[in-house]
mmCIF file of C-alpha atoms in Angstrom:
data_model
loop_
_atom_site.group_PDB
_atom_site.id
_atom_site.type_symbol
_atom_site.label_atom_id
_atom_site.label_comp_id
_atom_site.label_asym_id
_atom_site.label_seq_id
_atom_site.Cartn_x
_atom_site.Cartn_y
_atom_site.Cartn_z
ATOM 1 C CA MET I 1 -43.838 -34.756 53.156
ATOM 2 C CA GLU I 2 -43.799 -34.745 49.383
ATOM 3 C CA ILE I 3 -44.954 -31.165 49.343
ATOM 4 C CA ALA I 4 -42.168 -30.182 51.699
ATOM 5 C CA VAL I 5 -39.548 -31.850 49.492
ATOM 6 C CA LEU I 6 -41.013 -30.117 46.456
ATOM 7 C CA LEU I 7 -40.860 -26.757 48.193
ATOM 8 C CA ILE I 8 -37.267 -27.333 49.278
ATOM 9 C CA GLY I 9 -36.348 -28.270 45.711
ATOM 10 C CA MET I 10 -38.003 -25.142 44.383
ATOM 11 C CA VAL I 11 -36.158 -23.003 46.914
ATOM 12 C CA ILE I 12 -32.830 -24.597 46.012
ATOM 13 C CA ALA I 13 -33.565 -24.076 42.301
ATOM 14 C CA ALA I 14 -34.504 -20.452 42.902
ATOM 15 C CA VAL I 15 -31.305 -19.861 44.883
ATOM 16 C CA ALA I 16 -29.239 -21.511 42.131
ATOM 17 C CA VAL I 17 -30.905 -19.374 39.481
ATOM 18 C CA PHE I 18 -30.290 -16.284 41.556
ATOM 19 C CA LEU I 19 -26.632 -17.158 42.174
ATOM 20 C CA TYR I 20 -25.720 -18.345 38.675
ATOM 21 C CA GLY I 21 -28.362 -16.665 36.506
ATOM 22 C CA PHE I 22 -26.900 -13.175 36.579
ATOM 23 C CA TYR I 23 -23.725 -12.214 34.803
ATOM 24 C CA THR I 24 -21.798 -9.192 33.544
ATOM 25 C CA VAL I 25 -19.708 -8.509 30.456
ATOM 26 C CA GLY I 26 -16.386 -6.709 30.818
ATOM 27 C CA PRO I 27 -15.462 -3.494 28.960
ATOM 28 C CA THR I 28 -13.202 -5.343 26.514
ATOM 29 C CA GLU I 29 -15.502 -8.323 26.115
ATOM 30 C CA ARG I 30 -18.573 -9.271 24.118
ATOM 31 C CA GLY I 31 -20.992 -11.987 25.091
ATOM 32 C CA VAL I 32 -22.812 -14.625 23.072
ATOM 33 C CA LEU I 33 -25.686 -16.464 24.748
ATOM 34 C CA THR I 34 -26.678 -19.924 23.591
ATOM 35 C CA SER I 35 -29.767 -21.951 24.411
ATOM 36 C CA PHE I 36 -29.093 -25.693 24.192
ATOM 37 C CA GLY I 37 -26.047 -24.869 22.051
ATOM 38 C CA ARG I 38 -27.818 -22.565 19.613
ATOM 39 C CA ALA I 39 -26.864 -18.891 19.529
ATOM 40 C CA GLN I 40 -29.543 -16.244 19.469
ATOM 41 C CA ARG I 41 -30.005 -15.033 15.903
ATOM 42 C CA LEU I 42 -31.163 -11.664 14.587
ATOM 43 C CA GLY I 43 -33.979 -12.924 12.385
ATOM 44 C CA ASN I 44 -32.833 -14.300 9.042
ATOM 45 C CA LYS I 45 -29.977 -11.854 8.581
ATOM 46 C CA SER I 46 -26.657 -13.189 7.362
ATOM 47 C CA THR I 47 -23.180 -11.751 7.005
ATOM 48 C CA ILE I 48 -23.445 -11.380 3.224
ATOM 49 C CA ASP I 49 -26.313 -8.930 3.827
ATOM 50 C CA ASP I 50 -23.937 -6.766 5.835
ATOM 51 C CA PRO I 51 -22.789 -4.014 3.447
ATOM 52 C CA GLU I 52 -19.336 -3.909 5.027
ATOM 53 C CA LEU I 53 -18.698 -7.655 5.161
ATOM 54 C CA GLY I 54 -20.548 -8.556 1.960
ATOM 55 C CA ALA I 55 -18.422 -6.128 -0.045
ATOM 56 C CA LEU I 56 -15.280 -8.053 0.947
ATOM 57 C CA LEU I 57 -16.381 -11.338 -0.634
ATOM 58 C CA SER I 58 -16.644 -12.508 -4.222
ATOM 59 C CA ASP I 59 -19.785 -14.234 -5.484
ATOM 60 C CA GLU I 60 -18.176 -17.648 -5.004
ATOM 61 C CA GLU I 61 -17.059 -16.774 -1.482
ATOM 62 C CA LYS I 62 -20.532 -15.531 -0.537
ATOM 63 C CA LEU I 63 -21.829 -19.075 -1.042
ATOM 64 C CA ARG I 64 -19.136 -20.524 1.222
ATOM 65 C CA TYR I 65 -19.049 -17.934 4.005
ATOM 66 C CA ASN I 66 -22.718 -17.195 4.596
ATOM 67 C CA TYR I 67 -23.017 -17.034 8.393
ATOM 68 C CA PRO I 68 -26.043 -16.013 10.491
ATOM 69 C CA VAL I 69 -25.930 -12.733 12.371
ATOM 70 C CA ILE I 70 -26.230 -13.408 16.080
ATOM 71 C CA GLN I 71 -27.145 -11.350 19.119
ATOM 72 C CA VAL I 72 -24.023 -9.814 20.674
ATOM 73 C CA ILE I 73 -24.204 -8.796 24.323
ATOM 74 C CA LYS I 74 -22.499 -5.474 24.929
ATOM 75 C CA PRO I 75 -20.335 -4.678 27.984
ATOM 76 C CA GLY I 76 -22.315 -4.038 31.142
ATOM 77 C CA GLY I 77 -24.791 -5.913 33.302
ATOM 78 C CA PRO I 78 -25.961 -7.507 35.321
ATOM 79 C CA TYR I 79 -27.766 -9.628 32.719
ATOM 80 C CA PHE I 80 -29.906 -12.668 33.349
ATOM 81 C CA LYS I 81 -29.809 -16.095 31.767
ATOM 82 C CA TRP I 82 -31.730 -19.283 32.362
ATOM 83 C CA PRO I 83 -30.000 -22.441 33.568
ATOM 84 C CA TRP I 84 -30.246 -24.020 30.137
ATOM 85 C CA GLN I 85 -28.473 -21.076 28.585
ATOM 86 C CA LYS I 86 -24.683 -20.796 28.285
ATOM 87 C CA LEU I 87 -22.693 -17.598 28.110
ATOM 88 C CA ILE I 88 -19.623 -17.366 25.866
ATOM 89 C CA LYS I 89 -17.376 -14.370 26.504
ATOM 90 C CA VAL I 90 -15.096 -13.180 23.705
ATOM 91 C CA ASP I 91 -11.988 -11.107 24.378
ATOM 92 C CA MET I 92 -12.126 -8.213 21.866
ATOM 93 C CA THR I 93 -8.689 -6.716 22.600
ATOM 94 C CA ILE I 94 -6.060 -6.604 19.858
ATOM 95 C CA GLN I 95 -3.809 -9.636 20.101
ATOM 96 C CA THR I 96 -0.280 -10.018 18.768
ATOM 97 C CA THR I 97 0.846 -13.341 17.344
ATOM 98 C CA ASN I 98 4.263 -14.258 15.982
ATOM 99 C CA ILE I 99 3.966 -15.489 12.407
ATOM 100 C CA THR I 100 6.127 -18.489 13.317
ATOM 101 C CA TRP I 101 3.486 -19.691 15.740
ATOM 102 C CA ASP I 102 1.999 -23.030 14.769
ATOM 103 C CA PRO I 103 0.001 -25.294 17.100
ATOM 104 C CA ASP I 104 1.570 -28.407 15.567
ATOM 105 C CA ILE I 105 5.252 -27.554 15.036
ATOM 106 C CA ALA I 106 7.956 -25.401 16.632
ATOM 107 C CA GLN I 107 9.823 -23.136 14.228
ATOM 108 C CA SER I 108 11.958 -19.995 14.422
ATOM 109 C CA SER I 109 11.070 -18.551 11.008
ATOM 110 C CA ILE I 110 8.829 -19.012 7.998
ATOM 111 C CA ASP I 111 10.395 -20.350 4.808
ATOM 112 C CA SER I 112 9.319 -18.920 1.481
ATOM 113 C CA VAL I 113 10.600 -19.142 -2.099
ATOM 114 C CA THR I 114 11.245 -16.023 -4.162
ATOM 115 C CA LYS I 115 10.627 -15.654 -7.876
ATOM 116 C CA ASP I 116 14.280 -16.528 -8.574
ATOM 117 C CA ASN I 117 13.971 -19.748 -6.526
ATOM 118 C CA LEU I 118 15.841 -18.459 -3.481
ATOM 119 C CA THR I 119 14.534 -19.753 -0.183
ATOM 120 C CA VAL I 120 14.284 -16.949 2.366
ATOM 121 C CA GLU I 121 13.485 -16.930 6.060
ATOM 122 C CA ILE I 122 10.823 -14.501 7.236
ATOM 123 C CA SER I 123 9.987 -13.361 10.737
ATOM 124 C CA GLY I 124 7.504 -10.884 12.141
ATOM 125 C CA GLN I 125 4.161 -10.565 13.821
ATOM 126 C CA ILE I 126 0.533 -9.857 13.070
ATOM 127 C CA ARG I 127 -1.998 -8.009 15.187
ATOM 128 C CA TRP I 128 -5.622 -9.063 15.042
ATOM 129 C CA ARG I 129 -8.862 -9.155 16.963
ATOM 130 C CA PRO I 130 -12.279 -10.814 16.653
ATOM 131 C CA SER I 131 -14.808 -9.117 14.391
ATOM 132 C CA GLU I 132 -17.857 -8.031 16.375
ATOM 133 C CA ARG I 133 -19.905 -7.960 13.166
ATOM 134 C CA ASN I 134 -19.177 -11.631 12.520
ATOM 135 C CA LEU I 135 -18.776 -13.318 15.895
ATOM 136 C CA TYR I 136 -20.634 -16.423 14.695
ATOM 137 C CA ALA I 137 -17.726 -17.295 12.406
ATOM 138 C CA TYR I 138 -15.165 -16.646 15.141
ATOM 139 C CA VAL I 139 -16.992 -18.560 17.898
ATOM 140 C CA PHE I 140 -18.742 -21.380 16.039
ATOM 141 C CA ALA I 141 -17.588 -21.739 12.413
ATOM 142 C CA VAL I 142 -13.820 -21.937 12.907
ATOM 143 C CA GLU I 143 -12.463 -24.554 15.304
ATOM 144 C CA ASN I 144 -9.152 -22.790 15.983
ATOM 145 C CA PRO I 145 -9.430 -19.167 14.777
ATOM 146 C CA THR I 146 -5.835 -18.245 15.599
ATOM 147 C CA ALA I 147 -4.369 -21.177 13.714
ATOM 148 C CA HIS I 148 -6.741 -20.563 10.841
ATOM 149 C CA ILE I 149 -5.868 -16.916 10.437
ATOM 150 C CA MET I 150 -2.153 -17.697 10.664
ATOM 151 C CA GLY I 151 -2.458 -20.324 7.931
ATOM 152 C CA TYR I 152 -4.325 -17.894 5.706
ATOM 153 C CA PHE I 153 -1.825 -15.108 6.370
ATOM 154 C CA ILE I 154 1.190 -17.313 5.656
ATOM 155 C CA SER I 155 -0.299 -18.597 2.390
ATOM 156 C CA VAL I 156 -0.954 -15.036 1.177
ATOM 157 C CA LEU I 157 2.537 -13.979 2.273
ATOM 158 C CA ARG I 158 4.251 -16.841 0.442
ATOM 159 C CA ASP I 159 2.316 -16.076 -2.725
ATOM 160 C CA ARG I 160 3.370 -12.433 -2.483
ATOM 161 C CA ILE I 161 7.035 -13.324 -1.922
ATOM 162 C CA ALA I 162 7.004 -15.667 -4.913
ATOM 163 C CA THR I 163 5.585 -13.050 -7.282
ATOM 164 C CA PHE I 164 7.046 -9.827 -5.919
ATOM 165 C CA SER I 165 8.708 -7.455 -8.382
ATOM 166 C CA ASN I 166 9.973 -4.008 -7.513
ATOM 167 C CA GLU I 167 8.170 -2.295 -10.356
ATOM 168 C CA HIS I 168 8.001 1.475 -10.280
ATOM 169 C CA GLU I 169 4.955 3.512 -11.195
ATOM 170 C CA ASP I 170 6.515 4.371 -14.569
ATOM 171 C CA GLY I 171 6.966 0.658 -15.308
ATOM 172 C CA GLU I 172 10.761 0.657 -15.035
ATOM 173 C CA MET I 173 12.516 -2.123 -13.129
ATOM 174 C CA GLU I 174 15.399 -1.870 -10.678
ATOM 175 C CA LEU I 175 18.878 -2.591 -11.946
ATOM 176 C CA THR I 176 19.072 -5.465 -9.482
ATOM 177 C CA GLU I 177 16.177 -7.259 -11.146
ATOM 178 C CA GLY I 178 16.584 -11.002 -10.704
ATOM 179 C CA ILE I 179 17.843 -10.682 -7.124
ATOM 180 C CA SER I 180 14.444 -10.730 -5.485
ATOM 181 C CA ILE I 181 15.634 -10.596 -1.906
ATOM 182 C CA ASN I 182 17.095 -7.124 -2.518
ATOM 183 C CA ASP I 183 13.695 -5.942 -3.697
ATOM 184 C CA LEU I 184 11.968 -7.647 -0.800
ATOM 185 C CA ARG I 185 14.253 -6.129 1.827
ATOM 186 C CA LYS I 186 13.833 -2.644 0.412
ATOM 187 C CA ASN I 187 10.059 -2.954 0.259
ATOM 188 C CA VAL I 188 9.092 -4.510 3.588
ATOM 189 C CA SER I 189 6.660 -1.673 4.271
ATOM 190 C CA THR I 190 5.025 -2.236 0.874
ATOM 191 C CA ILE I 191 4.675 -5.944 1.600
ATOM 192 C CA ASN I 192 3.121 -5.195 5.002
ATOM 193 C CA GLN I 193 0.620 -2.862 3.368
ATOM 194 C CA TYR I 194 -0.211 -5.501 0.753
ATOM 195 C CA MET I 195 -0.779 -8.089 3.494
ATOM 196 C CA GLU I 196 -3.105 -5.756 5.363
ATOM 197 C CA ASP I 197 -5.133 -5.036 2.230
ATOM 198 C CA SER I 198 -5.271 -8.705 1.175
ATOM 199 C CA SER I 199 -6.310 -9.905 4.627
ATOM 200 C CA ARG I 200 -9.254 -7.552 5.123
ATOM 201 C CA LYS I 201 -11.657 -10.225 3.930
ATOM 202 C CA THR I 202 -10.756 -12.452 6.882
ATOM 203 C CA ALA I 203 -13.376 -10.514 8.843
ATOM 204 C CA ALA I 204 -16.057 -11.899 6.541
ATOM 205 C CA ARG I 205 -14.480 -15.350 6.099
ATOM 206 C CA TYR I 206 -13.290 -16.193 9.613
ATOM 207 C CA GLY I 207 -14.623 -13.449 11.882
ATOM 208 C CA ILE I 208 -11.132 -12.027 12.463
ATOM 209 C CA GLU I 209 -9.999 -8.512 11.661
ATOM 210 C CA LEU I 210 -6.323 -8.048 10.833
ATOM 211 C CA ASP I 211 -5.126 -4.875 12.536
ATOM 212 C CA ALA I 212 -1.568 -4.784 11.179
ATOM 213 C CA ALA I 213 1.087 -6.900 9.489
ATOM 214 C CA LEU I 214 4.555 -6.436 10.971
ATOM 215 C CA ILE I 215 7.028 -8.332 8.789
ATOM 216 C CA THR I 216 10.425 -7.326 10.169
ATOM 217 C CA THR I 217 13.142 -9.474 8.560
ATOM 218 C CA ILE I 218 13.594 -11.298 5.274
ATOM 219 C CA ASP I 219 16.930 -13.122 5.235
ATOM 220 C CA PRO I 220 18.565 -15.601 2.877
ATOM 221 C CA PRO I 221 19.932 -18.910 4.207
ATOM 222 C CA PRO I 222 23.410 -18.546 5.818
ATOM 223 C CA GLU I 223 25.050 -20.716 3.139
ATOM 224 C CA VAL I 224 24.119 -18.323 0.349
ATOM 225 C CA ASP I 225 24.508 -15.095 2.289
ATOM 226 C CA GLU I 226 28.185 -14.620 1.283
ATOM 227 C CA ALA I 227 27.507 -15.307 -2.385
ATOM 228 C CA LEU I 228 24.565 -12.949 -2.290
ATOM 229 C CA ALA I 229 26.727 -10.226 -0.740
ATOM 230 C CA SER I 230 29.188 -10.585 -3.649
ATOM 231 C CA ILE I 231 26.352 -10.308 -6.146
ATOM 232 C CA ASN I 232 25.021 -7.268 -4.384
ATOM 233 C CA THR I 233 28.433 -5.591 -4.453
ATOM 234 C CA THR I 234 28.790 -6.205 -8.188
ATOM 235 C CA SER I 235 25.259 -5.016 -8.854
ATOM 236 C CA ASN I 236 25.804 -1.893 -6.797
ATOM 237 C CA ASN I 237 29.023 -1.107 -8.697
ATOM 238 C CA VAL I 238 27.251 -1.529 -12.024
ATOM 239 C CA ALA I 239 24.396 0.611 -10.815
ATOM 240 C CA ALA I 240 26.832 3.308 -9.657
ATOM 241 C CA GLU I 241 28.621 3.373 -13.022
ATOM 242 C CA ILE I 242 25.360 3.558 -14.920
ATOM 243 C CA SER I 243 24.161 6.315 -12.643
ATOM 244 C CA GLN I 244 27.376 8.272 -13.220
ATOM 245 C CA ALA I 245 27.070 7.808 -16.996
ATOM 246 C CA LYS I 246 23.499 9.064 -16.867
ATOM 247 C CA ALA I 247 24.593 12.097 -14.867
ATOM 248 C CA GLU I 248 27.315 12.927 -17.390
ATOM 249 C CA ALA I 249 24.893 12.508 -20.282
ATOM 250 C CA ASP I 250 22.380 14.766 -18.554
ATOM 251 C CA GLN I 251 25.081 17.389 -17.997
ATOM 252 C CA THR I 252 26.145 17.264 -21.663
ATOM 253 C CA LEU I 253 22.552 17.569 -22.788
ATOM 254 C CA LYS I 254 22.060 20.537 -20.465
ATOM 255 C CA MET I 255 25.121 22.283 -21.864
ATOM 256 C CA ALA I 256 23.908 21.665 -25.427
ATOM 257 C CA GLU I 257 20.533 23.150 -24.562
ATOM 258 C CA GLN I 258 22.237 26.209 -23.083
ATOM 259 C CA ALA I 259 24.387 26.602 -26.237
ATOM 260 C CA VAL I 260 21.284 26.480 -28.422
ATOM 261 C CA GLN I 261 19.614 29.056 -26.204
ATOM 262 C CA ILE I 262 22.626 31.380 -26.434
ATOM 263 C CA ALA I 263 22.748 31.079 -30.231
ATOM 264 C CA GLU I 264 19.023 31.766 -30.423
ATOM 265 C CA ASN I 265 19.411 34.862 -28.250
ATOM 266 C CA GLN I 266 22.257 36.147 -30.404
ATOM 267 C CA ALA I 267 20.223 35.634 -33.585
ATOM 268 C CA ASN I 268 17.295 37.474 -32.043
ATOM 269 C CA ALA I 269 19.607 40.326 -30.986
ATOM 270 C CA GLU I 270 20.958 40.680 -34.536
ATOM 271 C CA ALA I 271 17.516 40.454 -36.084
ATOM 272 C CA ALA I 272 15.906 42.987 -33.762
ATOM 273 C CA PRO I 273 17.515 46.174 -35.318
ATOM 274 C CA LEU I 274 16.725 44.923 -38.825
ATOM 275 C CA LEU I 275 13.109 44.286 -37.902
ATOM 276 C CA GLU I 276 12.887 47.699 -36.286
ATOM 277 C CA LEU I 277 14.385 49.352 -39.394
ATOM 278 C CA SER I 278 11.936 47.463 -41.594
ATOM 279 C CA GLU I 279 8.998 48.713 -39.575
ATOM 280 C CA THR I 280 10.361 52.270 -39.633
ATOM 281 C CA LEU I 281 10.750 52.242 -43.436
ATOM 282 C CA SER I 282 7.301 50.747 -43.854
ATOM 283 C CA ARG I 283 5.711 53.476 -41.732
ATOM 284 C CA MET I 284 7.744 56.138 -43.574
ATOM 285 C CA HIS I 285 6.660 54.820 -46.968
ATOM 286 C CA ALA I 286 3.080 54.651 -45.820
ATOM 287 C CA THR I 287 3.003 58.267 -44.621
ATOM 288 C CA GLY I 288 5.471 60.102 -46.949
ATOM 289 C CA GLY I 289 5.541 57.945 -49.995
ATOM 290 C CA ARG I 290 8.531 57.121 -52.164
ATOM 291 C CA GLU I 291 10.036 60.618 -51.859
ATOM 292 C CA ALA I 292 10.256 60.453 -48.084
ATOM 293 C CA LEU I 293 11.798 57.028 -48.312
ATOM 294 C CA ASP I 294 14.445 58.176 -50.826
ATOM 295 C CA SER I 295 15.222 61.223 -48.670
ATOM 296 C CA TYR I 296 15.697 59.065 -45.605
ATOM 297 C CA ILE I 297 17.955 56.665 -47.441
ATOM 298 C CA ARG I 298 20.029 59.559 -48.788
ATOM 299 C CA ASN I 299 20.441 61.084 -45.321
ATOM 300 C CA ALA I 300 21.177 57.765 -43.739
ATOM 301 C CA SER I 301 23.871 57.004 -46.294
ATOM 302 C CA LEU I 302 25.776 60.295 -45.756
ATOM 303 C CA PRO I 303 27.878 59.044 -42.798
ATOM 304 C CA LEU I 304 28.775 56.016 -44.835
ATOM 305 C CA ARG I 305 29.797 58.158 -47.808
ATOM 306 C CA GLU I 306 31.963 60.335 -45.582
ATOM 307 C CA LYS I 307 33.718 57.296 -44.241
ATOM 308 C CA ALA I 308 34.163 55.976 -47.772
ATOM 309 C CA ALA I 309 35.763 59.258 -48.828
ATOM 310 C CA GLN I 310 38.318 58.964 -46.067
ATOM 311 C CA THR I 311 39.157 55.365 -46.694
ATOM 312 C CA ILE I 312 42.768 54.741 -47.691
ATOM 313 C CA ILE I 313 43.296 51.737 -49.840
ATOM 314 C CA THR I 314 46.806 50.271 -49.834
ATOM 315 C CA LEU I 315 47.613 48.848 -53.208
ATOM 316 C CA ASN I 316 49.800 45.819 -53.567
ATOM 317 C CA ALA I 317 53.339 46.662 -54.659
ATOM 318 C CA LYS I 318 53.243 44.059 -57.388
ATOM 319 C CA ASN I 319 50.081 45.558 -58.806
ATOM 320 C CA SER I 320 51.446 49.108 -58.512
#
C-alpha cells in the first residue's frame, strides 16, 4: 500500500514538473531564473567590470553601485526549470512615462525654479527601457524602478533649470539675460539633449536606459505671464534697436573700407607710371651710360618746350 502511494506521488510530481517545468521567453522579453530567491550569477563578475557600464560611474559611485552580473535568458524556448526555481520575465520594450507621474501624488506639471527665482511649470515625457547588461539592478536592487528613475530625472532637470544660461560658443550672452524662461523656451532641444547625456549613467546605477527626454513645455505661472510678456516686449524692442544700430555701424565701416580701397587704388595708379619710368631710366643708364640718359631727357623734354613756346601769358593790367 505504501509503495503504491509513493508511486502515485511520484507520478503526480512528474506530471507537475512536466506541466509547469517548461517555459518560453517572448521576443521582447528577457528571463531571470532564481533558485530559492537567488539569481544565477556569471561567476564573480560585477557591473563595474563591464567596460560600458563601468565607464559611466565615478570611483565613488563604483563602490555604491557594484551589482553582480546574472544569467539572462534570451527569447525562445522551451526551457526547463525545477519546481524550486522561479522565473522572472522582464519586458524589454521602450516605455513612455509622463514626467508628472508620481506613485504618491497626482500632479499636472513639474515645478522648478529658474536662476532668477521664477517658478516655472514643466511638462513632457521620457522614454526608457530596462538595461539587459544590468538586469540585477532593475529586478532586485531597486524596489520601484520607474519611480526611482523619475525621481532621478526630475532632480537632474531641476538642477539644469536652476543653472541654465544661454551662453553662446563665443562666450557672449543673449540680450535678454536675466529672463531665464526666455532662454529655456528657446533651448528646449538643448535641455533635452543635456538630460539624455546626464541620464546615461542610470543604466549602471539603476539598470534603466534612458532612450529620450521629451520636454515639451516650460511655462511661467499664470499670474506672472502678463508681466513677463511686457518684459519680453521691452527686451525685444531694445534688442531690435541695438541690432539696427549694429547694422548701421557695420554699413558705415564697410563704406569706410571701400573708400580706403579706392584711395589706395588711385595712389597705385598714379605711382605705376612713375615706377615704370624709373625702371626705364635705370635700364637706360645701365646700358648707355650718362650720355644716353641725357639724350633721352632732351628728347622727352622737346614736346614740353614746344608747348612752353606757345604759351600765352596774360599780364595783369595793373602790372602792365
